[in-house]
CSV table of C-alpha atoms and ligand atoms in Angstrom, one decimal:
chain,number,residue,atom,x,y,z
A,1372,UNK,CA,144.3,50.5,163.6
A,1373,UNK,CA,147.6,49.6,163.7
A,1374,UNK,CA,148.8,47.9,160.3
A,1375,UNK,CA,151.7,46.8,159.3
A,1376,UNK,CA,151.8,47.3,154.8
A,1377,UNK,CA,154.5,44.9,153.1
A,1378,UNK,CA,155.8,46.3,149.7
A,1379,UNK,CA,154.4,49.4,150.7
A,1380,UNK,CA,157.1,51.5,148.9
A,1381,UNK,CA,156.1,49.4,145.3
A,1382,UNK,CA,153.4,50.3,142.7
A,1383,UNK,CA,150.4,49.3,144.1
A,1384,UNK,CA,151.6,49.8,147.7
A,1385,UNK,CA,152.4,53.3,147.9
A,1386,UNK,CA,149.3,53.9,146.4
A,1387,UNK,CA,147.0,52.3,148.5
A,1388,UNK,CA,149.5,53.3,152.5
A,1389,UNK,CA,148.6,57.2,150.6
A,1390,UNK,CA,145.2,56.2,149.9
A,1391,UNK,CA,144.7,54.1,153.4
A,1392,UNK,CA,146.3,57.0,155.7
A,1393,UNK,CA,143.6,59.9,153.4
A,1394,UNK,CA,141.0,57.7,154.6
A,1395,UNK,CA,141.4,56.4,157.6
A,1396,UNK,CA,142.7,59.1,159.7
A,1397,UNK,CA,142.3,57.4,163.2
A,1398,UNK,CA,144.9,54.5,161.7
A,1399,UNK,CA,148.9,54.0,161.6
A,1400,UNK,CA,150.7,52.3,158.9
A,1401,UNK,CA,154.4,50.7,158.9
A,1402,UNK,CA,155.9,50.2,155.9
A,1403,UNK,CA,158.0,47.1,155.7
A,1404,UNK,CA,159.9,46.5,152.5
A,1405,UNK,CA,163.6,45.2,151.4
A,1406,UNK,CA,163.8,48.0,148.9
A,1407,UNK,CA,164.2,46.1,145.6
A,1408,UNK,CA,164.9,47.9,142.8
A,1409,UNK,CA,161.1,48.3,142.4
A,1410,UNK,CA,160.7,49.4,145.4
A,1411,UNK,CA,161.1,53.1,146.1
A,1412,UNK,CA,161.5,55.7,149.5
A,1413,UNK,CA,160.6,58.5,146.9
A,1414,UNK,CA,156.9,57.2,146.4
A,1415,UNK,CA,155.7,58.3,149.7
A,1416,UNK,CA,157.9,61.2,149.6
A,1417,UNK,CA,155.4,63.7,151.2
A,1418,UNK,CA,154.5,61.4,153.9
A,1419,UNK,CA,157.7,60.0,155.8
A,1420,UNK,CA,156.7,63.2,158.2
A,1421,UNK,CA,153.5,62.1,159.0
A,1422,UNK,CA,153.3,60.6,162.4
A,1423,UNK,CA,151.6,57.7,161.1
A,1424,UNK,CA,153.7,56.4,158.6
A,1425,UNK,CA,156.9,54.6,159.4
A,1426,UNK,CA,159.4,52.5,157.4
A,1427,UNK,CA,161.2,49.2,158.5
A,1428,UNK,CA,163.4,48.5,155.6
A,1429,UNK,CA,163.3,44.3,156.0
A,1430,UNK,CA,162.5,40.9,153.8
A,1431,UNK,CA,159.1,39.4,154.4
A,1432,UNK,CA,161.9,36.0,154.3
A,1433,UNK,CA,163.5,37.4,158.0
A,1434,UNK,CA,161.3,35.5,160.3
A,1435,UNK,CA,162.6,37.5,163.4
A,1436,UNK,CA,162.1,41.0,162.1
A,1437,UNK,CA,158.8,40.1,160.8
A,1438,UNK,CA,158.0,39.2,164.4
A,1439,UNK,CA,159.9,41.9,166.1
A,1440,UNK,CA,158.5,44.4,163.9
A,1441,UNK,CA,155.0,43.2,164.5
A,1442,UNK,CA,155.4,42.9,168.7
A,1443,UNK,CA,156.8,46.2,168.8
A,1444,UNK,CA,154.4,48.7,166.3
A,1445,UNK,CA,151.7,45.9,167.5
A,1446,UNK,CA,150.3,45.2,164.5
A,1447,UNK,CA,146.9,44.0,164.1
A,1448,UNK,CA,146.8,43.3,160.4
A,1449,UNK,CA,149.0,42.5,158.1
A,1450,UNK,CA,148.7,43.6,154.0
A,1451,UNK,CA,150.6,41.7,151.5
A,1452,UNK,CA,152.0,43.3,148.6
A,1453,UNK,CA,155.4,42.5,148.9
A,1454,UNK,CA,156.4,40.4,145.8
A,1455,UNK,CA,158.7,39.8,142.7
A,1456,UNK,CA,156.1,40.7,140.0
A,1457,UNK,CA,157.6,41.5,136.5
A,1458,UNK,CA,156.9,38.0,134.4
A,1459,UNK,CA,160.2,38.9,132.4
A,1460,UNK,CA,162.3,39.2,135.1
A,1461,UNK,CA,160.7,35.9,136.4
A,1462,UNK,CA,161.8,34.0,132.7
A,1463,UNK,CA,165.2,35.7,132.8
A,1464,UNK,CA,165.5,34.9,137.3
A,1465,UNK,CA,163.1,32.5,138.7
A,1466,UNK,CA,164.4,31.8,142.2
A,1467,UNK,CA,164.2,35.4,143.4
A,1468,UNK,CA,160.2,34.5,143.0
A,1469,UNK,CA,159.7,31.4,145.2
A,1470,UNK,CA,162.4,33.5,147.6
A,1471,UNK,CA,159.8,36.4,148.2
A,1472,UNK,CA,156.6,34.7,146.9
A,1473,UNK,CA,156.4,31.6,148.4
A,1474,UNK,CA,158.7,31.8,151.5
A,1475,UNK,CA,158.0,35.4,152.4
A,1476,UNK,CA,155.0,34.4,152.4
A,1477,UNK,CA,154.7,31.4,154.2
A,1478,UNK,CA,157.0,32.9,156.8
A,1479,UNK,CA,154.3,36.0,157.1
A,1480,UNK,CA,151.8,33.4,158.0
A,1481,UNK,CA,154.1,31.9,160.5
A,1482,UNK,CA,154.3,35.6,162.4
A,1483,UNK,CA,150.3,36.2,161.6
A,1484,UNK,CA,149.3,32.6,163.3
A,1485,UNK,CA,151.9,33.2,166.2
A,1486,UNK,CA,150.8,36.4,166.8
A,1487,UNK,CA,146.7,35.7,165.9
A,1488,UNK,CA,146.9,38.6,163.5
A,1489,UNK,CA,144.8,39.0,160.3
A,1490,UNK,CA,146.2,38.9,157.1
A,1491,UNK,CA,145.1,40.1,153.1
A,1492,UNK,CA,146.8,39.0,150.6
A,1493,UNK,CA,147.5,40.6,147.2
A,1494,UNK,CA,147.2,37.6,144.3
A,1495,UNK,CA,146.5,38.1,141.1
A,1496,UNK,CA,144.4,37.2,138.1
A,1497,UNK,CA,147.9,35.1,136.9
A,1498,UNK,CA,147.2,32.6,138.9
A,1499,UNK,CA,143.5,31.2,136.8
A,1500,UNK,CA,146.4,31.6,134.2
A,1501,UNK,CA,144.9,31.3,129.8
A,1502,UNK,CA,141.4,32.2,130.2
A,1503,UNK,CA,139.1,30.4,127.2
A,1504,UNK,CA,136.8,32.9,124.9
A,1505,UNK,CA,133.8,32.7,127.0
A,1506,UNK,CA,134.9,32.4,130.3
A,1507,UNK,CA,135.6,34.8,133.1
A,1508,UNK,CA,137.3,33.4,136.3
A,1509,UNK,CA,135.5,33.0,139.2
A,1510,UNK,CA,136.9,32.8,142.7
A,1511,UNK,CA,136.3,28.7,142.9
A,1512,UNK,CA,137.8,28.2,139.5
A,1513,UNK,CA,140.9,25.8,139.6
A,1514,UNK,CA,145.0,27.9,139.5
A,1515,UNK,CA,146.7,27.4,136.7
A,1516,UNK,CA,149.2,29.3,136.6
A,1517,UNK,CA,151.6,29.7,133.7
A,1518,UNK,CA,154.6,31.2,134.1
A,1519,UNK,CA,157.2,31.1,137.0
A,1520,UNK,CA,156.1,34.3,139.1
A,1521,UNK,CA,152.3,33.3,138.3
A,1522,UNK,CA,153.3,29.8,139.8
A,1523,UNK,CA,155.1,31.6,142.8
A,1524,UNK,CA,151.7,33.5,143.1
A,1525,UNK,CA,149.2,30.7,143.0
A,1526,UNK,CA,151.4,28.6,145.4
A,1527,UNK,CA,151.5,31.8,147.7
A,1528,UNK,CA,147.8,31.7,147.3
A,1529,UNK,CA,146.9,28.2,148.3
A,1530,UNK,CA,148.8,28.6,151.6
A,1531,UNK,CA,147.2,31.5,152.8
A,1532,UNK,CA,143.6,29.5,152.1
A,1533,UNK,CA,145.8,26.4,153.6
A,1534,UNK,CA,146.5,27.7,156.8
A,1535,UNK,CA,143.0,29.4,157.1
A,1536,UNK,CA,141.4,25.9,156.8
A,1537,UNK,CA,143.9,24.6,159.1
A,1538,UNK,CA,144.9,26.9,162.1
A,1539,UNK,CA,141.5,29.2,161.2
A,1540,UNK,CA,144.2,32.2,160.5
A,1541,UNK,CA,141.5,34.8,159.5
A,1542,UNK,CA,143.0,35.5,156.2
A,1543,UNK,CA,140.8,37.3,153.0
A,1544,UNK,CA,142.7,37.4,149.3
A,1545,UNK,CA,142.1,40.1,146.6
A,1546,UNK,CA,143.3,39.0,143.1
A,1547,UNK,CA,144.3,41.3,140.6
A,1548,UNK,CA,144.0,42.6,136.8
A,1549,UNK,CA,146.6,44.7,135.6
A,1550,UNK,CA,147.1,47.6,137.4
A,1551,UNK,CA,147.8,51.3,135.6
A,1552,UNK,CA,148.2,54.5,137.8
A,1553,UNK,CA,151.3,56.4,139.0
A,1554,UNK,CA,154.6,54.9,140.6
A,1555,UNK,CA,154.1,51.9,138.6
A,1556,UNK,CA,158.3,50.8,137.9
A,1557,UNK,CA,159.0,51.5,134.2
A,1558,UNK,CA,159.5,47.6,133.0
A,1559,UNK,CA,155.2,46.8,132.6
A,1560,UNK,CA,154.1,47.8,129.6
A,1561,UNK,CA,151.7,50.8,129.8
A,1562,UNK,CA,154.4,52.1,131.1
A,1563,UNK,CA,156.7,51.0,129.4
A,1564,UNK,CA,155.7,52.0,126.7
A,1565,UNK,CA,153.8,55.9,127.9
A,1566,UNK,CA,157.6,56.3,128.9
A,1567,UNK,CA,159.2,55.1,125.1
A,1568,UNK,CA,156.7,56.7,123.4
A,1569,UNK,CA,157.4,60.1,125.2
A,1570,UNK,CA,161.6,59.5,123.9
A,1571,UNK,CA,160.3,58.5,120.9
A,1572,UNK,CA,162.1,55.4,121.6
A,1573,UNK,CA,160.4,52.0,119.7
A,1574,UNK,CA,157.5,50.0,121.5
A,1575,UNK,CA,158.2,46.2,121.7
A,1576,UNK,CA,155.3,45.1,121.1
A,1577,UNK,CA,155.4,41.1,121.9
A,1578,UNK,CA,154.0,38.6,118.9
A,1579,UNK,CA,150.7,39.9,117.5
A,1580,UNK,CA,149.5,42.4,120.5
A,1581,UNK,CA,146.3,40.6,120.4
A,1582,UNK,CA,146.9,39.5,123.6
A,1583,UNK,CA,143.7,40.7,126.0
A,1584,UNK,CA,144.0,42.1,129.5
A,1585,UNK,CA,141.8,43.7,132.2
A,1586,UNK,CA,144.0,47.3,132.6
A,1587,UNK,CA,142.5,48.5,136.5
A,1588,UNK,CA,143.1,51.4,138.1
A,1589,UNK,CA,145.5,51.4,140.6
A,1590,UNK,CA,142.9,53.7,142.6
A,1591,UNK,CA,140.7,50.8,142.1
A,1592,UNK,CA,142.0,47.7,143.4
A,1593,UNK,CA,142.6,50.2,146.5
A,1594,UNK,CA,139.3,50.9,147.2
A,1595,UNK,CA,138.4,46.5,146.1
A,1596,UNK,CA,140.6,46.0,148.4
A,1597,UNK,CA,139.3,48.2,151.3
A,1598,UNK,CA,136.1,46.7,150.6
A,1599,UNK,CA,137.4,43.6,151.4
A,1600,UNK,CA,139.0,44.4,154.5
A,1601,UNK,CA,135.7,46.4,155.8
A,1602,UNK,CA,132.9,44.1,154.3
A,1603,UNK,CA,134.7,41.2,153.6
A,1604,UNK,CA,134.0,37.5,154.8
A,1605,UNK,CA,137.3,36.2,156.7
A,1606,UNK,CA,138.4,33.2,154.9
A,1607,UNK,CA,137.1,33.9,151.1
A,1608,UNK,CA,138.4,34.8,147.4
A,1609,UNK,CA,137.7,38.1,146.0
A,1610,UNK,CA,138.7,39.4,142.4
A,1611,UNK,CA,138.9,42.5,141.4
A,1612,UNK,CA,139.4,44.2,138.0
A,1613,UNK,CA,137.1,46.2,135.9
A,1614,UNK,CA,135.8,42.6,134.2
A,1615,UNK,CA,136.4,44.3,130.8
A,1616,UNK,CA,139.4,43.3,128.8
A,1617,UNK,CA,141.3,45.3,125.2
A,1618,UNK,CA,143.8,44.1,122.9
A,1619,UNK,CA,147.4,45.3,123.7
A,1620,UNK,CA,146.9,46.5,120.4
A,1621,UNK,CA,144.5,48.6,121.6
A,1622,UNK,CA,145.7,50.2,124.8
A,1623,UNK,CA,148.8,50.9,122.8
A,1624,UNK,CA,146.3,53.1,120.4
A,1625,UNK,CA,144.6,54.6,123.7
A,1626,UNK,CA,148.7,55.4,125.0
A,1627,UNK,CA,149.8,57.2,121.6
A,1628,UNK,CA,146.6,59.2,121.2
A,1629,UNK,CA,147.1,60.6,124.5
A,1630,UNK,CA,150.8,61.3,123.9
A,1631,UNK,CA,149.8,62.9,120.8
A,1632,UNK,CA,152.6,60.3,119.3
A,1633,UNK,CA,152.1,57.9,116.1
A,1634,UNK,CA,152.5,54.5,115.3
A,1635,UNK,CA,155.2,54.2,113.6
A,1636,UNK,CA,156.8,54.0,117.1
A,1637,UNK,CA,155.3,50.4,117.0
A,1638,UNK,CA,157.4,47.7,116.8
A,1639,UNK,CA,156.5,43.7,116.9
A,1640,UNK,CA,159.0,41.9,118.7
A,1641,UNK,CA,159.5,38.3,119.2
A,1642,UNK,CA,156.8,37.3,121.9
A,1643,UNK,CA,157.4,36.2,125.6
A,1644,UNK,CA,157.8,32.2,126.2
A,1645,UNK,CA,154.7,30.8,127.4
A,1646,UNK,CA,152.7,33.9,127.0
A,1647,UNK,CA,149.1,33.8,128.4
A,1648,UNK,CA,146.8,35.0,125.7
A,1649,UNK,CA,144.0,36.4,127.6
A,1650,UNK,CA,143.6,37.4,130.8
A,1651,UNK,CA,139.6,37.7,132.4
A,1652,UNK,CA,137.5,38.0,135.5
A,1653,UNK,CA,134.1,38.6,136.9
A,1654,UNK,CA,134.2,40.6,139.1
A,1655,UNK,CA,130.7,40.2,141.3
A,1656,UNK,CA,131.2,38.7,144.4
A,1657,UNK,CA,133.0,42.2,145.5
A,1658,UNK,CA,130.4,44.3,143.9
A,1659,UNK,CA,127.7,42.5,145.9
A,1660,UNK,CA,129.7,44.0,148.6
A,1661,UNK,CA,128.7,47.6,147.5
A,1662,UNK,CA,132.1,48.2,145.4
A,1663,UNK,CA,132.0,49.4,142.3
A,1664,UNK,CA,135.3,50.7,139.8
A,1665,UNK,CA,135.9,54.4,139.0
A,1666,UNK,CA,137.5,54.4,136.2
A,1667,UNK,CA,137.2,51.9,132.7
A,1668,UNK,CA,139.8,50.4,131.0
A,1669,UNK,CA,140.3,53.0,128.5
A,1670,UNK,CA,140.1,56.0,130.9
A,1671,UNK,CA,142.5,54.2,133.2
A,1672,UNK,CA,145.2,53.6,130.2
A,1673,UNK,CA,144.7,57.4,129.7
A,1674,UNK,CA,145.4,58.2,133.2
A,1675,UNK,CA,148.5,56.0,133.8
A,1676,UNK,CA,149.6,58.2,130.0
A,1677,UNK,CA,149.0,61.3,130.8
A,1678,UNK,CA,150.7,60.6,134.7
A,1679,UNK,CA,153.8,59.5,133.1
A,1680,UNK,CA,153.4,62.8,130.6
A,1681,UNK,CA,153.6,65.0,133.8
A,1682,UNK,CA,156.2,63.4,136.1
A,1683,UNK,CA,159.3,62.3,134.3
A,1684,UNK,CA,160.9,64.1,136.9
A,1685,UNK,CA,159.7,60.4,138.6
A,1686,UNK,CA,160.8,57.9,136.1
A,1687,UNK,CA,164.2,59.5,133.8
A,1688,UNK,CA,167.0,58.7,137.1
A,1689,UNK,CA,165.0,55.2,136.9
A,1690,UNK,CA,165.7,54.9,133.2
A,1691,UNK,CA,168.3,55.8,132.6
A,1692,UNK,CA,170.1,54.4,136.0
A,1693,UNK,CA,170.2,50.4,136.2
A,1694,UNK,CA,166.8,49.8,134.0
A,1695,UNK,CA,169.1,50.5,131.3
A,1696,UNK,CA,171.3,46.9,132.0
A,1697,UNK,CA,167.7,45.1,132.1
A,1698,UNK,CA,165.9,46.5,129.0
A,1699,UNK,CA,169.7,45.8,126.8
A,1700,UNK,CA,169.2,42.4,128.0
A,1701,UNK,CA,164.9,42.1,127.8
A,1702,UNK,CA,165.0,44.2,123.9
A,1703,UNK,CA,168.5,44.4,122.5
A,1704,UNK,CA,168.6,40.8,120.3
A,1705,UNK,CA,164.1,41.5,120.0
A,1706,UNK,CA,164.2,45.3,118.7
A,1707,UNK,CA,167.1,44.6,116.4
A,1708,UNK,CA,165.4,41.6,114.2
A,1709,UNK,CA,162.3,43.3,114.9
A,1710,UNK,CA,159.6,44.8,112.1
A,1711,UNK,CA,157.4,48.1,111.7
A,1712,UNK,CA,153.3,46.6,111.9
B,372,NAD,P1,156.0,46.2,142.6
B,372,NAD,O1,157.2,45.2,142.2
B,372,NAD,O2,156.0,47.9,142.6
B,372,NAD,O3,156.4,46.2,144.2
B,372,NAD,C1,156.5,45.3,144.9
B,372,NAD,C2,157.0,45.9,146.6
B,372,NAD,O4,157.9,44.5,147.2
B,372,NAD,C3,158.3,46.9,146.4
B,372,NAD,O5,158.4,47.5,147.5
B,372,NAD,C4,159.5,45.4,146.2
B,372,NAD,O6,160.9,46.4,147.4
B,372,NAD,C5,159.0,45.0,147.6
B,372,NAD,N1,160.0,44.1,147.9
B,372,NAD,C6,160.4,43.2,147.2
B,372,NAD,N2,161.1,41.7,147.9
B,372,NAD,C7,160.9,41.8,149.2
B,372,NAD,C8,160.8,41.8,150.1
B,372,NAD,N3,161.2,40.2,149.8
B,372,NAD,N4,160.1,41.7,151.3
B,372,NAD,C9,160.1,42.9,151.3
B,372,NAD,N5,160.1,43.3,150.5
B,372,NAD,C10,160.0,42.5,149.5
B,372,NAD,O7,154.5,45.4,142.2
B,372,NAD,P2,153.0,46.1,142.5
B,372,NAD,O8,153.3,45.8,141.2
B,372,NAD,O9,153.1,47.0,143.2
B,372,NAD,O10,152.4,44.9,142.6
B,372,NAD,C11,152.3,44.3,144.9
B,372,NAD,C12,151.7,43.0,144.8
B,372,NAD,O11,150.4,43.2,143.5
B,372,NAD,C13,152.5,42.0,144.6
B,372,NAD,O12,151.9,40.9,145.1
B,372,NAD,C14,152.0,41.5,143.0
B,372,NAD,O13,152.0,40.5,142.6
B,372,NAD,C15,150.2,41.9,143.2
B,372,NAD,N6,149.6,42.3,141.8
B,372,NAD,C16,150.2,43.1,140.4
B,372,NAD,C17,149.3,43.9,140.0
B,372,NAD,C18,149.7,44.8,138.4
B,372,NAD,O14,149.4,44.6,137.8
B,372,NAD,N7,151.1,45.5,139.3
B,372,NAD,C19,148.4,42.9,139.9
B,372,NAD,C20,147.6,41.9,140.8
B,372,NAD,C21,148.5,41.8,142.0
B,373,DAU,O1,147.4,40.4,135.3
B,373,DAU,C1,148.4,40.9,136.1
B,373,DAU,C2,149.9,40.7,136.8
B,373,DAU,O2,150.1,42.0,135.5
B,373,DAU,C3,150.3,41.6,137.8
B,373,DAU,O3,150.0,39.9,138.7
B,373,DAU,C4,152.0,41.0,137.7
B,373,DAU,O4,152.4,41.6,138.4
B,373,DAU,C5,151.8,42.5,136.4
B,373,DAU,O5,153.5,42.4,136.2
B,373,DAU,C6,151.3,42.0,135.2
B,373,DAU,O6,151.5,40.7,134.2
B,373,DAU,P1,151.4,41.5,132.9
B,373,DAU,O7,152.5,40.2,132.0
B,373,DAU,O8,150.3,40.8,131.9
B,373,DAU,O9,152.0,43.1,132.8
B,373,DAU,P2,152.5,43.6,131.9
B,373,DAU,O10,152.6,45.4,131.8
B,373,DAU,O11,154.3,42.9,131.9
B,373,DAU,O12,152.4,43.2,130.4
B,373,DAU,C7,151.5,43.5,129.6
B,373,DAU,C8,150.3,42.9,128.6
B,373,DAU,O13,151.3,43.4,127.4
B,373,DAU,C9,150.9,41.6,128.6
B,373,DAU,O14,150.1,40.7,127.7
B,373,DAU,C10,152.4,41.7,127.8
B,373,DAU,C11,153.3,42.6,127.0
B,373,DAU,N1,153.9,43.5,126.6
B,373,DAU,C12,154.5,43.2,128.2
B,373,DAU,C13,155.4,44.5,128.1
B,373,DAU,C14,156.6,44.4,128.8
B,373,DAU,C15,154.4,43.9,125.4
B,373,DAU,O15,153.9,43.4,124.5
B,373,DAU,N2,155.9,44.0,125.9
B,373,DAU,C16,156.4,44.7,126.9
B,373,DAU,O16,157.4,44.8,125.8
């Protein structure tokens, strides 16, 4: 099969490409990626020589280039990871989230419709919004996004469903929990906290740190997507996570313990505006297809922290480059006014 993986140079996309090429030796993958700050060729450095992998640098909003690429490459399946993905960045500069996540996904749908290609879309548990205690989101729940990022992902998710209903386009959607693992850009909490701990820099916990997240290993997200691609029902949505949450403070404990660092690094800082208190998903629908996660959330966070300890050469150039400017903007004032626990 010929697969176009958009956003394949990012965190989950690159893990997915690596996994797919290993597991499906007959298939060819074309990565289509704009190479934003989060998209890095080096995430697949050891694989670019493979005749089964190639890269097209482009924007998913560029309809002509997407169409031409699919025609030239004989694309049979589009897997859409491409997105602006960080909630805090969406609060600082939201418009690009609409451009890429909404319009970009719409362009992919149009090309898929024109050329008759199946499209699998990567959505997120954030589309369900804050989840009250005692409930776990199921796929039929209403979408209730609360950040510009989540709203753009919900719009994309609904456009994909609309194309299935209106045009009969063969689509599937997975809604993933908080992924952790190799090659996650250090703006996200687990890699940020891990790399800060390694550098003995303060760990900025938003608010009281009692927000709940399902920290799932990216490997299990990849196997979940594979399961849906191979066994999922066309037109359906599937949640992918462990189905178990922990507080951010528990996540910080695991990071510090794994790296042998002290709690004195923790700072409680001004909260993220509109911060969703809890995400929690029921993953029985995916389990019914025979999928099971390999990692529980504690193992997933510990494994991720260990990867950052062992792969300083990957993240050091990122942290010393353009990332510094973002870090100052996001954290300088917060950390200046922070207190230890
Ligand atoms: P990431 O930020 O690490 O990577 C995003 C990739 O998309 C990068 O390679 C970037 O260059 C590319 N990209 C951005 N704009 C583009 C554009 N206009 N055209 C082409 N390429 C573009 O993101 P990630 O964490 O790997 O997330 C991948 C997908 O999974 C996203 O759709 C995200 O919403 C979804 N998701 C992420 C998580 C998570 O915990 N990280 C959880 C659930 C769902
Ligand atoms: O739930 C899936 C989503 O997970 C994905 O759709 C997003 O693309 C991905 O970024 C992630 O969103 P979150 O906002 O949940 O992840 P983040 O790593 O930014 O934050 C995790 C938790 O940690 C959240 O409750 C906010 C908190 N946090 C985050 C940062 C960056 C802090 O306390 N301090 C921080 O500095």
